[in-house]
PDB file of C-alpha atoms in Angstrom:
ATOM      1  CA  MET A   1      81.997 110.992 147.092  1.00 62.00           C
ATOM      2  CA  ALA A   2      84.883 108.661 147.974  1.00 58.00           C
ATOM      3  CA  ILE A   3      88.501 109.638 148.612  1.00 62.00           C
ATOM      4  CA  ASP A   4      91.370 107.273 147.816  1.00 69.00           C
ATOM      5  CA  GLY A   5      95.085 108.072 147.576  1.00 75.00           C
ATOM      6  CA  GLY A   6      94.708 111.719 146.705  1.00 89.00           C
ATOM      7  CA  TRP A   7      91.796 111.135 144.330  1.00 95.00           C
ATOM      8  CA  VAL A   8      88.053 111.578 144.755  1.00 95.00           C
ATOM      9  CA  THR A   9      85.434 109.634 142.835  1.00 96.00           C
ATOM     10  CA  GLU A  10      82.042 111.250 142.393  1.00 96.00           C
ATOM     11  CA  HIS A  11      78.848 111.144 140.377  1.00 96.00           C
ATOM     12  CA  LEU A  12      78.118 114.407 138.550  1.00 97.00           C
ATOM     13  CA  ARG A  13      74.782 115.464 137.034  1.00 96.00           C
ATOM     14  CA  VAL A  14      75.403 116.118 133.339  1.00 96.00           C
ATOM     15  CA  GLU A  15      72.506 116.649 130.942  1.00 93.00           C
ATOM     16  CA  GLY A  16      70.162 115.261 133.578  1.00 93.00           C
ATOM     17  CA  ARG A  17      72.027 111.965 133.958  1.00 94.00           C
ATOM     18  CA  SER A  18      74.572 110.533 136.395  1.00 97.00           C
ATOM     19  CA  LEU A  19      78.175 110.664 135.182  1.00 97.00           C
ATOM     20  CA  TYR A  20      81.063 108.989 137.013  1.00 97.00           C
ATOM     21  CA  CYS A  21      84.222 111.016 137.454  1.00 98.00           C
ATOM     22  CA  ARG A  22      87.661 110.655 139.056  1.00 97.00           C
ATOM     23  CA  ARG A  23      89.422 113.836 140.188  1.00 97.00           C
ATOM     24  CA  SER A  24      92.794 114.414 141.838  1.00 96.00           C
ATOM     25  CA  VAL A  25      92.994 116.525 144.973  1.00 92.00           C
ATOM     26  CA  GLY A  26      95.593 119.307 145.067  1.00 86.00           C
ATOM     27  CA  GLY A  27      97.584 120.802 142.256  1.00 86.00           C
ATOM     28  CA  SER A  28      97.143 124.216 140.703  1.00 87.00           C
ATOM     29  CA  GLY A  29      96.885 125.976 137.372  1.00 91.00           C
ATOM     30  CA  VAL A  30      94.710 124.913 134.452  1.00 96.00           C
ATOM     31  CA  PRO A  31      93.171 121.452 135.103  1.00 98.00           C
ATOM     32  CA  LEU A  32      93.950 118.497 132.833  1.00 98.00           C
ATOM     33  CA  VAL A  33      90.850 116.633 131.634  1.00 98.00           C
ATOM     34  CA  HIS A  34      91.496 113.164 130.177  1.00 98.00           C
ATOM     35  CA  ILE A  35      89.161 111.773 127.466  1.00 98.00           C
ATOM     36  CA  HIS A  36      88.937 108.022 126.884  1.00 97.00           C
ATOM     37  CA  GLY A  37      88.514 106.051 123.659  1.00 94.00           C
ATOM     38  CA  PHE A  38      85.485 104.206 122.272  1.00 89.00           C
ATOM     39  CA  GLY A  39      83.833 101.365 124.165  1.00 91.00           C
ATOM     40  CA  ILE A  40      86.019 101.806 127.250  1.00 94.00           C
ATOM     41  CA  SER A  41      85.949 103.774 130.491  1.00 96.00           C
ATOM     42  CA  GLY A  42      88.538 106.252 131.723  1.00 97.00           C
ATOM     43  CA  ALA A  43      90.194 103.670 133.999  1.00 96.00           C
ATOM     44  CA  TYR A  44      93.044 102.908 131.549  1.00 97.00           C
ATOM     45  CA  LEU A  45      93.998 106.612 131.485  1.00 98.00           C
ATOM     46  CA  MET A  46      94.796 106.646 135.191  1.00 97.00           C
ATOM     47  CA  PRO A  47      98.501 105.631 135.009  1.00 97.00           C
ATOM     48  CA  THR A  48      99.341 108.840 133.131  1.00 98.00           C
ATOM     49  CA  ALA A  49      96.870 110.983 135.093  1.00 98.00           C
ATOM     50  CA  ARG A  50      98.383 109.843 138.398  1.00 97.00           C
ATOM     51  CA  LEU A  51     101.873 110.885 137.278  1.00 97.00           C
ATOM     52  CA  LEU A  52     100.605 114.357 136.371  1.00 97.00           C
ATOM     53  CA  ALA A  53      98.515 114.823 139.507  1.00 96.00           C
ATOM     54  CA  GLY A  54     101.440 116.125 141.549  1.00 89.00           C
ATOM     55  CA  ARG A  55     101.302 119.482 139.744  1.00 94.00           C
ATOM     56  CA  TRP A  56      97.831 119.870 138.257  1.00 96.00           C
ATOM     57  CA  VAL A  57      94.279 118.874 139.070  1.00 97.00           C
ATOM     58  CA  ASN A  58      93.475 115.924 136.807  1.00 98.00           C
ATOM     59  CA  VAL A  59      89.927 114.936 135.875  1.00 98.00           C
ATOM     60  CA  VAL A  60      89.135 111.508 134.358  1.00 98.00           C
ATOM     61  CA  PRO A  61      85.417 111.104 133.558  1.00 98.00           C
ATOM     62  CA  ASP A  62      83.514 108.154 132.125  1.00 98.00           C
ATOM     63  CA  LEU A  63      81.529 109.761 129.302  1.00 97.00           C
ATOM     64  CA  PRO A  64      77.759 109.049 129.053  1.00 95.00           C
ATOM     65  CA  GLY A  65      77.089 105.362 128.379  1.00 92.00           C
ATOM     66  CA  TYR A  66      80.627 104.264 129.328  1.00 94.00           C
ATOM     67  CA  GLY A  67      82.105 102.639 132.430  1.00 93.00           C
ATOM     68  CA  LEU A  68      80.210 103.551 135.585  1.00 94.00           C
ATOM     69  CA  SER A  69      78.263 106.419 134.005  1.00 95.00           C
ATOM     70  CA  GLU A  70      74.540 106.089 133.363  1.00 93.00           C
ATOM     71  CA  ARG A  71      73.668 104.443 130.054  1.00 89.00           C
ATOM     72  CA  ARG A  72      71.713 106.275 127.357  1.00 85.00           C
ATOM     73  CA  ASP A  73      68.924 105.006 125.131  1.00 82.00           C
ATOM     74  CA  HIS A  74      71.287 105.225 122.165  1.00 85.00           C
ATOM     75  CA  VAL A  75      75.024 105.533 121.551  1.00 88.00           C
ATOM     76  CA  LEU A  76      76.101 109.179 121.501  1.00 92.00           C
ATOM     77  CA  ASP A  77      78.034 110.348 118.451  1.00 92.00           C
ATOM     78  CA  ILE A  78      81.219 112.428 118.640  1.00 94.00           C
ATOM     79  CA  PRO A  79      79.510 115.879 118.660  1.00 95.00           C
ATOM     80  CA  ALA A  80      77.134 114.714 121.412  1.00 95.00           C
ATOM     81  CA  LEU A  81      80.037 113.363 123.475  1.00 96.00           C
ATOM     82  CA  ALA A  82      81.813 116.713 123.016  1.00 97.00           C
ATOM     83  CA  GLY A  83      78.688 118.417 124.379  1.00 97.00           C
ATOM     84  CA  ALA A  84      78.718 116.064 127.366  1.00 97.00           C
ATOM     85  CA  LEU A  85      82.382 116.859 127.999  1.00 98.00           C
ATOM     86  CA  LEU A  86      81.529 120.567 128.119  1.00 98.00           C
ATOM     87  CA  GLY A  87      78.843 119.570 130.628  1.00 97.00           C
ATOM     88  CA  VAL A  88      81.554 117.948 132.779  1.00 98.00           C
ATOM     89  CA  LEU A  89      83.550 121.198 132.720  1.00 98.00           C
ATOM     90  CA  ASP A  90      80.425 123.126 133.728  1.00 98.00           C
ATOM     91  CA  ALA A  91      79.588 120.691 136.543  1.00 97.00           C
ATOM     92  CA  LEU A  92      83.088 121.082 137.989  1.00 97.00           C
ATOM     93  CA  ASP A  93      83.199 124.880 137.451  1.00 97.00           C
ATOM     94  CA  ILE A  94      86.180 124.553 135.097  1.00 97.00           C
ATOM     95  CA  ASP A  95      86.340 127.626 132.874  1.00 97.00           C
ATOM     96  CA  GLN A  96      89.272 126.378 130.808  1.00 98.00           C
ATOM     97  CA  ALA A  97      91.095 123.044 130.620  1.00 98.00           C
ATOM     98  CA  VAL A  98      93.926 121.186 128.951  1.00 98.00           C
ATOM     99  CA  LEU A  99      92.172 118.335 127.117  1.00 98.00           C
ATOM    100  CA  VAL A 100      94.174 115.085 126.953  1.00 98.00           C
ATOM    101  CA  GLY A 101      92.462 112.667 124.562  1.00 98.00           C
ATOM    102  CA  ASN A 102      93.330 109.139 123.480  1.00 97.00           C
ATOM    103  CA  SER A 103      91.960 107.464 120.330  1.00 93.00           C
ATOM    104  CA  MET A 104      88.289 108.551 120.029  1.00 94.00           C
ATOM    105  CA  GLY A 105      88.974 111.026 122.849  1.00 96.00           C
ATOM    106  CA  CYS A 106      91.020 113.032 120.317  1.00 95.00           C
ATOM    107  CA  PRO A 107      88.100 113.754 117.930  1.00 95.00           C
ATOM    108  CA  ILE A 108      86.018 114.662 120.977  1.00 96.00           C
ATOM    109  CA  GLY A 109      88.722 117.087 122.165  1.00 97.00           C
ATOM    110  CA  LEU A 110      89.067 118.512 118.639  1.00 96.00           C
ATOM    111  CA  GLU A 111      85.310 119.017 118.451  1.00 96.00           C
ATOM    112  CA  VAL A 112      85.302 120.933 121.749  1.00 97.00           C
ATOM    113  CA  ALA A 113      88.289 123.046 120.665  1.00 96.00           C
ATOM    114  CA  HIS A 114      86.582 124.033 117.409  1.00 95.00           C
ATOM    115  CA  GLU A 115      83.154 124.635 118.934  1.00 95.00           C
ATOM    116  CA  ALA A 116      84.231 126.319 122.185  1.00 97.00           C
ATOM    117  CA  PRO A 117      87.898 127.394 121.842  1.00 97.00           C
ATOM    118  CA  ALA A 118      87.659 129.715 124.862  1.00 97.00           C
ATOM    119  CA  ARG A 119      87.155 126.632 127.063  1.00 98.00           C
ATOM    120  CA  VAL A 120      90.344 124.905 125.844  1.00 98.00           C
ATOM    121  CA  HIS A 121      93.755 126.078 127.037  1.00 98.00           C
ATOM    122  CA  SER A 122      95.537 123.491 124.874  1.00 97.00           C
ATOM    123  CA  LEU A 123      95.086 120.023 123.404  1.00 97.00           C
ATOM    124  CA  VAL A 124      97.075 116.826 123.837  1.00 98.00           C
ATOM    125  CA  LEU A 125      96.065 114.253 121.216  1.00 95.00           C
ATOM    126  CA  VAL A 126      97.414 110.782 121.971  1.00 96.00           C
ATOM    127  CA  SER A 127      96.925 108.368 119.040  1.00 93.00           C
ATOM    128  CA  PRO A 128      94.402 110.596 117.202  1.00 91.00           C
ATOM    129  CA  ALA A 129      92.536 107.946 115.197  1.00 85.00           C
ATOM    130  CA  GLY A 130      90.120 108.694 112.367  1.00 82.00           C
ATOM    131  CA  GLY A 131      90.118 109.747 108.737  1.00 77.00           C
ATOM    132  CA  VAL A 132      91.670 108.256 105.605  1.00 76.00           C
ATOM    133  CA  GLN A 133      94.286 106.255 107.500  1.00 81.00           C
ATOM    134  CA  ASN A 134      91.448 104.146 109.017  1.00 84.00           C
ATOM    135  CA  GLN A 135      89.301 103.725 105.905  1.00 84.00           C
ATOM    136  CA  PRO A 136      87.530 101.673 104.701  1.00 85.00           C
ATOM    137  CA  LEU A 137      86.020 100.038 107.782  1.00 83.00           C
ATOM    138  CA  PRO A 138      87.405  96.505 107.086  1.00 85.00           C
ATOM    139  CA  ARG A 139      90.904  97.976 106.967  1.00 87.00           C
ATOM    140  CA  ALA A 140      90.310  99.751 110.289  1.00 85.00           C
ATOM    141  CA  LEU A 141      89.049  96.528 111.878  1.00 87.00           C
ATOM    142  CA  GLY A 142      92.227  94.785 110.739  1.00 91.00           C
ATOM    143  CA  GLN A 143      94.314  97.597 112.251  1.00 89.00           C
ATOM    144  CA  LEU A 144      92.357  97.287 115.502  1.00 88.00           C
ATOM    145  CA  ALA A 145      92.911  93.514 115.620  1.00 90.00           C
ATOM    146  CA  LEU A 146      96.644  94.000 115.101  1.00 90.00           C
ATOM    147  CA  ASP A 147      96.755  96.595 117.871  1.00 92.00           C
ATOM    148  CA  VAL A 148      95.114  94.163 120.307  1.00 91.00           C
ATOM    149  CA  VAL A 149      98.083  91.799 120.059  1.00 92.00           C
ATOM    150  CA  ARG A 150     100.564  94.674 120.362  1.00 94.00           C
ATOM    151  CA  GLU A 151      99.126  96.107 123.568  1.00 95.00           C
ATOM    152  CA  SER A 152     100.351  95.138 127.015  1.00 93.00           C
ATOM    153  CA  PRO A 153      98.586  92.013 128.384  1.00 93.00           C
ATOM    154  CA  ARG A 154      97.979  94.092 131.527  1.00 94.00           C
ATOM    155  CA  MET A 155      95.382  95.992 129.488  1.00 94.00           C
ATOM    156  CA  ILE A 156      93.068  92.964 129.202  1.00 92.00           C
ATOM    157  CA  PRO A 157      91.516  92.988 132.721  1.00 94.00           C
ATOM    158  CA  VAL A 158      91.135  96.769 132.509  1.00 92.00           C
ATOM    159  CA  ALA A 159      89.556  96.955 129.047  1.00 93.00           C
ATOM    160  CA  LEU A 160      87.667  93.686 128.522  1.00 91.00           C
ATOM    161  CA  PRO A 161      84.855  94.265 131.083  1.00 92.00           C
ATOM    162  CA  ASP A 162      84.244  97.736 129.602  1.00 92.00           C
ATOM    163  CA  TYR A 163      84.050  96.441 126.027  1.00 90.00           C
ATOM    164  CA  LEU A 164      81.689  93.634 127.033  1.00 89.00           C
ATOM    165  CA  ARG A 165      79.453  96.100 128.890  1.00 88.00           C
ATOM    166  CA  PHE A 166      79.408  98.513 125.947  1.00 88.00           C
ATOM    167  CA  GLY A 167      78.507  95.720 123.524  1.00 86.00           C
ATOM    168  CA  PRO A 168      79.868  94.706 120.095  1.00 84.00           C
ATOM    169  CA  VAL A 169      77.036  96.299 118.084  1.00 82.00           C
ATOM    170  CA  ASN A 170      77.444  99.663 119.805  1.00 85.00           C
ATOM    171  CA  GLY A 171      81.211  99.362 119.482  1.00 82.00           C
ATOM    172  CA  LEU A 172      81.079  98.646 115.740  1.00 83.00           C
ATOM    173  CA  ARG A 173      78.660 101.507 115.089  1.00 83.00           C
ATOM    174  CA  LEU A 174      80.801 104.038 116.946  1.00 85.00           C
ATOM    175  CA  PHE A 175      84.065 102.693 115.545  1.00 85.00           C
ATOM    176  CA  ARG A 176      82.714 103.246 112.028  1.00 85.00           C
ATOM    177  CA  GLU A 177      81.925 106.864 112.910  1.00 86.00           C
ATOM    178  CA  LEU A 178      85.434 107.268 114.313  1.00 85.00           C
ATOM    179  CA  THR A 179      87.008 106.064 111.050  1.00 85.00           C
ATOM    180  CA  LEU A 180      85.039 108.733 109.148  1.00 85.00           C
ATOM    181  CA  PHE A 181      86.056 111.621 111.410  1.00 88.00           C
ATOM    182  CA  PRO A 182      88.576 113.904 109.620  1.00 84.00           C
ATOM    183  CA  SER A 183      91.060 113.966 112.507  1.00 81.00           C
ATOM    184  CA  LEU A 184      94.054 115.124 110.436  1.00 78.00           C
ATOM    185  CA  GLU A 185      92.205 118.031 108.809  1.00 78.00           C
ATOM    186  CA  ARG A 186      90.793 119.185 112.144  1.00 83.00           C
ATOM    187  CA  LEU A 187      94.206 118.812 113.797  1.00 83.00           C
ATOM    188  CA  LEU A 188      95.928 120.973 111.185  1.00 81.00           C
ATOM    189  CA  HIS A 189      93.434 123.779 111.798  1.00 84.00           C
ATOM    190  CA  THR A 190      93.043 123.542 115.556  1.00 88.00           C
ATOM    191  CA  PRO A 191      92.567 127.013 117.092  1.00 92.00           C
ATOM    192  CA  VAL A 192      94.607 126.191 120.223  1.00 95.00           C
ATOM    193  CA  PRO A 193      98.192 124.955 120.861  1.00 94.00           C
ATOM    194  CA  THR A 194      98.290 121.208 120.227  1.00 94.00           C
ATOM    195  CA  LEU A 195     100.631 118.339 121.082  1.00 94.00           C
ATOM    196  CA  ALA A 196     100.124 115.117 119.120  1.00 92.00           C
ATOM    197  CA  VAL A 197     101.710 111.972 120.590  1.00 94.00           C
ATOM    198  CA  LEU A 198     101.954 108.880 118.391  1.00 93.00           C
ATOM    199  CA  GLY A 199     103.005 105.342 119.223  1.00 94.00           C
ATOM    200  CA  GLY A 200     105.681 103.957 116.935  1.00 91.00           C
ATOM    201  CA  ARG A 201     103.990 100.502 116.925  1.00 93.00           C
ATOM    202  CA  ASP A 202     100.432 101.797 116.518  1.00 93.00           C
ATOM    203  CA  PRO A 203      98.827 100.223 113.410  1.00 91.00           C
ATOM    204  CA  LEU A 204      96.013 102.800 113.449  1.00 88.00           C
ATOM    205  CA  MET A 205      98.407 105.719 112.998  1.00 85.00           C
ATOM    206  CA  PRO A 206     100.042 107.056 109.793  1.00 76.00           C
ATOM    207  CA  SER A 207     103.440 105.897 108.570  1.00 70.00           C
ATOM    208  CA  PRO A 208     106.584 107.890 109.476  1.00 61.00           C
ATOM    209  CA  SER A 209     106.535 109.515 106.003  1.00 59.00           C
ATOM    210  CA  ARG A 210     102.991 110.744 106.640  1.00 63.00           C
ATOM    211  CA  VAL A 211     104.055 112.099 110.022  1.00 64.00           C
ATOM    212  CA  ARG A 212     106.817 114.059 108.298  1.00 61.00           C
ATOM    213  CA  GLU A 213     104.240 115.451 105.879  1.00 64.00           C
ATOM    214  CA  VAL A 214     102.017 116.542 108.761  1.00 64.00           C
ATOM    215  CA  GLY A 215     105.026 118.264 110.298  1.00 62.00           C
ATOM    216  CA  ARG A 216     105.538 120.220 107.071  1.00 64.00           C
ATOM    217  CA  LEU A 217     101.872 121.170 106.672  1.00 63.00           C
ATOM    218  CA  ALA A 218     101.248 122.193 110.269  1.00 61.00           C
ATOM    219  CA  SER A 219     101.528 125.715 111.574  1.00 64.00           C
ATOM    220  CA  GLU A 220     103.478 126.587 114.704  1.00 72.00           C
ATOM    221  CA  HIS A 221     100.545 125.606 116.910  1.00 81.00           C
ATOM    222  CA  LEU A 222     101.322 121.877 116.461  1.00 85.00           C
ATOM    223  CA  THR A 223     104.104 119.794 117.998  1.00 88.00           C
ATOM    224  CA  VAL A 224     104.432 116.061 117.328  1.00 88.00           C
ATOM    225  CA  ALA A 225     106.141 113.564 119.638  1.00 91.00           C
ATOM    226  CA  LEU A 226     106.742 109.866 118.966  1.00 92.00           C
ATOM    227  CA  VAL A 227     106.880 107.137 121.616  1.00 95.00           C
ATOM    228  CA  ASP A 228     108.618 104.471 119.555  1.00 93.00           C
ATOM    229  CA  PRO A 229     107.878 101.335 121.637  1.00 95.00           C
ATOM    230  CA  ALA A 230     104.181 102.144 122.206  1.00 96.00           C
ATOM    231  CA  ALA A 231     101.088 100.930 120.367  1.00 95.00           C
ATOM    232  CA  HIS A 232      97.701 102.730 120.554  1.00 95.00           C
ATOM    233  CA  ALA A 233      96.997 102.947 124.304  1.00 96.00           C
ATOM    234  CA  VAL A 234     100.105 104.997 125.157  1.00 97.00           C
ATOM    235  CA  ASN A 235      98.393 106.425 128.268  1.00 98.00           C
ATOM    236  CA  PHE A 236      98.301 102.932 129.786  1.00 97.00           C
ATOM    237  CA  SER A 237     101.391 101.211 128.392  1.00 97.00           C
ATOM    238  CA  HIS A 238     103.929 104.070 128.549  1.00 97.00           C
ATOM    239  CA  PRO A 239     102.677 106.564 131.142  1.00 98.00           C
ATOM    240  CA  ARG A 240     106.129 107.780 132.182  1.00 97.00           C
ATOM    241  CA  GLU A 241     107.106 108.727 128.621  1.00 97.00           C
ATOM    242  CA  LEU A 242     103.740 110.348 127.920  1.00 98.00           C
ATOM    243  CA  ALA A 243     103.653 112.271 131.211  1.00 98.00           C
ATOM    244  CA  TRP A 244     107.169 113.577 130.485  1.00 97.00           C
ATOM    245  CA  ALA A 245     106.095 114.789 127.029  1.00 96.00           C
ATOM    246  CA  ILE A 246     102.953 116.491 128.368  1.00 98.00           C
ATOM    247  CA  GLU A 247     104.710 118.134 131.306  1.00 97.00           C
ATOM    248  CA  SER A 248     107.664 119.314 129.189  1.00 96.00           C
ATOM    249  CA  TRP A 249     105.337 120.694 126.531  1.00 96.00           C
ATOM    250  CA  LEU A 250     103.136 122.549 129.019  1.00 96.00           C
ATOM    251  CA  ASP A 251     106.316 124.020 130.544  1.00 94.00           C
ATOM    252  CA  GLY A 252     107.541 125.122 127.102  1.00 91.00           C
ATOM    253  CA  ALA A 253     110.595 122.888 127.445  1.00 88.00           C
ATOM    254  CA  LEU A 254     109.826 120.058 125.000  1.00 88.00           C
ATOM    255  CA  LEU A 255     111.668 121.724 122.110  1.00 77.00           C
ATOM    256  CA  ALA A 256     114.261 123.497 124.240  1.00 77.00           C
ATOM    257  CA  ASP A 257     117.971 122.912 123.771  1.00 78.00           C
ATOM    258  CA  GLY A 258     119.175 120.410 126.335  1.00 75.00           C
ATOM    259  CA  ALA A 259     115.803 118.654 126.743  1.00 80.00           C
ATOM    260  CA  ARG A 260     116.443 115.027 127.693  1.00 87.00           C
ATOM    261  CA  PRO A 261     113.520 112.824 126.710  1.00 88.00           C
ATOM    262  CA  PRO A 262     113.188 109.299 128.111  1.00 91.00           C
ATOM    263  CA  ALA A 263     114.495 106.490 125.925  1.00 92.00           C
ATOM    264  CA  GLY A 264     112.266 105.884 122.924  1.00 92.00           C
ATOM    265  CA  VAL A 265     110.727 109.377 122.826  1.00 94.00           C
ATOM    266  CA  ARG A 266     111.415 111.662 119.861  1.00 90.00           C
ATOM    267  CA  VAL A 267     110.088 115.095 118.972  1.00 87.00           C
ATOM    268  CA  VAL A 268     109.187 116.164 115.445  1.00 76.00           C
ATOM    269  CA  GLN A 269     110.004 119.830 114.943  1.00 62.00           C
ATOM    270  CA  PRO A 270     107.137 121.648 113.175  1.00 53.00           C
ATOM    271  CA  ARG A 271     107.843 122.267 109.479  1.00 50.00           C
ATOM    272  CA  HIS A 272     110.923 120.024 109.520  1.00 43.00           C
ATOM    273  CA  ASP A 273     111.533 116.850 107.533  1.00 45.00           C
ATOM    274  CA  THR A 274     113.342 114.798 110.175  1.00 43.00           C
ATOM    275  CA  VAL A 275     111.655 112.266 112.456  1.00 42.00           C
TER     276      VAL A 275
END
C-alpha cells in the first residue's frame, strides 16, 4: 500500500485475482465509487474524484483486465464486470456506495443497481453510452472517432497506453457489447435516485430533443444535467463542473431556487420540456 497526497493505492483480492485500486483518505458518509469506461483504467477519473475527496471517501478501481489490475483469460462482459465491482465493495467493507460511472461504467453501475439495489445509495451516470443511439456498430465507431478529436489533447498520454495495453480486438468486442446495452431503458427504471450528466459536444449521446423526451418519460428518481462544452470524458475534461453537479445533487441543492451552476452547466427538470 502506498500513500500519496491524501490517497492510498492498493492491490485488492477480488474473485481470486489482484485488482488495483486508488482510495482517498478521510471524508465521511457514503463512499463514492468511480467506474471507468471500456479499454481504459480509472486514471482519467481522478480529476473529478480528487475534487470530491474533501468530503467523501472516493474509490477509483481498475476493473479486472484493465490498467494495473491482473488480466483475465478473456474479456469480461458487463454483467461480469458488475459482479467484480460488487467484489470491490466487499473487499473494502463498503455496505452501500454512490456509484459514479462514465461511458461503459454507466451500464456497469446500472447492472449493479438492478441486481443489488441495497448496495447502491444513488447513481451518477456520466455520458451513459449504449442502446439505439449507438447502433449499428459502424455508426458507433464513427461517433467514437469524432469524440477522439473533440476530447482534450491532455487525454492522450493518459488514455493511449491503456488502450494499447487492452488491445484493439478486445476493445472492438467490448465496444460492440456496449452499443447493444439498453442504457436508456435501464436508466428510466433504475430503482435508486439517479443523476445523468451529458456533455453537450458528445457525439455518442442523444440529441437535445431526445434529452427532452427522456425528461418527460422519467419518474422523479431521475435528474439530468448538461455540461455544454464537454465531450464524452466529462470526468477528465470538466472536473470542476461535474464535481459541482454531483456535490449539489447529493446535497439536494441541484434543483433548489438560487442554485448557481458554473458557466456551461444546465439542469433539466424532470418531466419538463425545457433544456
